[in-house]
CSV table of C-alpha atoms in Angstrom, one decimal:
chain,number,residue,atom,x,y,z
R,1,MET,CA,6.4,-85.0,42.7
R,2,LYS,CA,9.6,-84.0,40.4
R,3,LYS,CA,8.7,-87.2,37.9
R,4,SER,CA,5.0,-86.5,37.8
R,5,VAL,CA,5.3,-82.5,36.4
R,6,LEU,CA,8.2,-83.8,33.9
R,7,PRO,CA,5.6,-85.9,31.7
R,8,LEU,CA,3.1,-83.5,31.9
R,9,LEU,CA,5.7,-80.5,30.8
R,10,LEU,CA,6.7,-82.9,28.0
R,11,SER,CA,3.3,-83.7,26.9
R,12,GLY,CA,2.1,-79.8,26.7
R,13,PHE,CA,5.3,-79.6,24.8
R,14,PHE,CA,4.5,-82.0,22.2
R,15,MET,CA,1.0,-80.3,22.1
R,16,CYS,CA,2.3,-77.1,21.1
R,17,VAL,CA,4.5,-78.4,18.6
R,18,ALA,CA,1.7,-80.2,17.3
R,19,GLY,CA,-0.8,-77.6,17.2
R,20,ASN,CA,1.7,-75.3,15.7
R,21,ALA,CA,2.1,-77.3,13.0
R,22,THR,CA,-1.6,-77.7,12.1
R,23,ALA,CA,-2.1,-74.5,13.1
R,24,SER,CA,0.5,-73.6,9.9
R,25,THR,CA,-1.4,-76.0,7.5
R,26,VAL,CA,-4.5,-74.5,8.6
R,27,SER,CA,-3.3,-71.0,7.9
R,28,VAL,CA,-1.9,-72.4,4.0
R,29,GLN,CA,-4.9,-74.1,3.4
R,30,LYS,CA,-7.3,-70.7,4.3
R,31,SER,CA,-4.6,-68.9,2.5
R,32,MET,CA,-5.0,-71.0,-0.7
R,33,GLU,CA,-8.5,-70.6,-0.8
R,34,LYS,CA,-8.4,-67.0,-0.4
R,35,MET,CA,-6.2,-67.2,-3.5
R,36,SER,CA,-8.4,-69.2,-5.7
R,37,ILE,CA,-11.6,-66.8,-4.7
R,38,SER,CA,-9.4,-63.7,-5.8
R,39,TYR,CA,-8.7,-65.6,-9.1
R,40,ARG,CA,-11.7,-66.6,-10.1
R,41,SER,CA,-12.9,-63.0,-9.4
R,42,MET,CA,-10.3,-61.4,-11.2
R,43,MET,CA,-10.8,-63.8,-14.3
R,44,LYS,CA,-14.6,-62.9,-14.2
R,45,ASP,CA,-13.9,-58.8,-13.7
R,46,ASN,CA,-14.4,-56.8,-17.5
R,47,ASP,CA,-12.8,-53.7,-15.3
R,48,ILE,CA,-9.3,-53.2,-14.8
R,49,ASN,CA,-9.6,-51.5,-11.4
R,50,ALA,CA,-12.1,-54.4,-10.2
R,51,PHE,CA,-9.2,-56.5,-11.6
R,52,LYS,CA,-6.4,-54.7,-10.0
R,53,LYS,CA,-8.5,-55.2,-6.7
R,54,ASP,CA,-8.7,-59.0,-7.1
R,55,LEU,CA,-5.4,-59.3,-7.9
R,56,SER,CA,-4.3,-57.3,-4.6
R,57,ALA,CA,-6.4,-59.6,-2.3
R,58,PHE,CA,-4.9,-62.5,-4.6
R,59,LYS,CA,-1.4,-61.2,-3.9
R,60,LEU,CA,-2.0,-60.6,0.0
R,61,SER,CA,-3.1,-64.5,0.0
R,62,ALA,CA,0.1,-65.4,-1.3
R,63,GLN,CA,2.1,-63.7,0.7
R,64,ALA,CA,0.0,-64.7,4.1
R,65,ALA,CA,1.0,-68.1,2.9
R,66,GLN,CA,4.4,-67.8,2.0
R,67,LYS,CA,5.0,-66.9,5.4
R,68,THR,CA,3.9,-69.9,7.0
R,69,SER,CA,6.3,-71.9,8.3
R,70,LEU,CA,5.9,-75.5,6.9
R,71,ASN,CA,8.1,-78.0,8.7
R,72,ASP,CA,7.5,-81.1,5.9
R,73,SER,CA,10.0,-82.6,2.9
R,74,GLY,CA,7.6,-80.1,0.5
R,75,LYS,CA,9.0,-76.7,2.2
R,76,VAL,CA,11.5,-76.0,-0.5
R,77,THR,CA,9.1,-76.7,-3.1
R,78,PHE,CA,6.4,-74.7,-1.7
R,79,ASP,CA,8.8,-71.7,-1.1
R,80,GLU,CA,9.9,-72.0,-4.8
R,81,GLY,CA,6.1,-71.8,-6.5
R,82,MET,CA,5.3,-69.1,-4.1
R,83,LYS,CA,8.1,-67.0,-5.5
R,84,LYS,CA,7.2,-67.9,-9.0
R,85,LEU,CA,3.7,-67.2,-8.4
R,86,LEU,CA,4.5,-63.7,-6.6
R,87,ASN,CA,6.9,-62.8,-9.3
R,88,GLU,CA,4.2,-63.3,-12.0
R,89,VAL,CA,1.9,-61.0,-9.8
R,90,THR,CA,4.5,-58.5,-9.9
R,91,LEU,CA,4.7,-59.0,-13.6
R,92,ILE,CA,0.8,-58.7,-14.0
R,93,GLU,CA,0.6,-55.6,-11.8
R,94,GLN,CA,3.2,-53.7,-14.0
R,95,LYS,CA,1.0,-55.1,-17.3
R,96,ALA,CA,-2.3,-53.8,-15.8
R,97,GLN,CA,-0.4,-50.1,-16.0
R,98,THR,CA,-0.6,-49.9,-19.7
R,99,GLN,CA,-2.9,-52.9,-21.4
R,100,SER,CA,-6.0,-53.6,-21.7
R,101,ILE,CA,-8.4,-56.4,-19.2
R,102,SER,CA,-7.9,-58.9,-22.1
R,103,GLU,CA,-4.0,-58.6,-22.5
R,104,VAL,CA,-3.8,-58.4,-18.8
R,105,LYS,CA,-6.0,-61.6,-18.1
R,106,THR,CA,-4.3,-63.5,-20.9
R,107,GLU,CA,-0.8,-63.0,-18.6
R,108,ALA,CA,-2.9,-63.7,-15.4
R,109,ARG,CA,-3.7,-66.8,-17.0
R,110,LYS,CA,0.0,-68.0,-15.9
R,111,LEU,CA,-1.2,-68.2,-12.6
R,112,ARG,CA,-3.3,-70.8,-13.1
R,113,SER,CA,-0.5,-72.6,-14.8
R,114,ILE,CA,1.9,-72.2,-12.0
R,115,MET,CA,-0.7,-73.4,-9.2
R,116,GLU,CA,-1.2,-76.3,-10.9
R,117,GLN,CA,2.4,-77.2,-11.6
R,118,TYR,CA,3.2,-76.5,-7.9
R,119,HIS,CA,-0.1,-78.5,-6.6
R,120,SER,CA,1.3,-81.5,-8.6
R,121,LYS,CA,4.6,-81.1,-7.4
R,122,LEU,CA,3.6,-81.1,-3.7
R,123,GLY,CA,0.6,-83.6,-4.6
R,124,VAL,CA,-2.4,-81.5,-3.4
């Protein structure tokens, strides 16, 4: 009886671990999709308040992605990229308080550059 329970427990454990890894990947993917949608909306905005709203949605999605636990070799690069991205968001938020929409959009284009740089580094 003991011998038949152990394989069941082990297979259940491995399924949970694999499920968590898959859930993290799905979570990151969903957050990235939301970031992309928010970024596109932000860059189409002609009103600073609408821009700020979309920037806030972008930031929330980036923070959600940052909190996921990736266990692969790209974790350090991913964390570095997310930190750089969120630092740029903070700078854009500050500029959005005093600058025109066109000036803020110019700064926001740097987000695309950061995303492309780290997507390339991570091979995604």
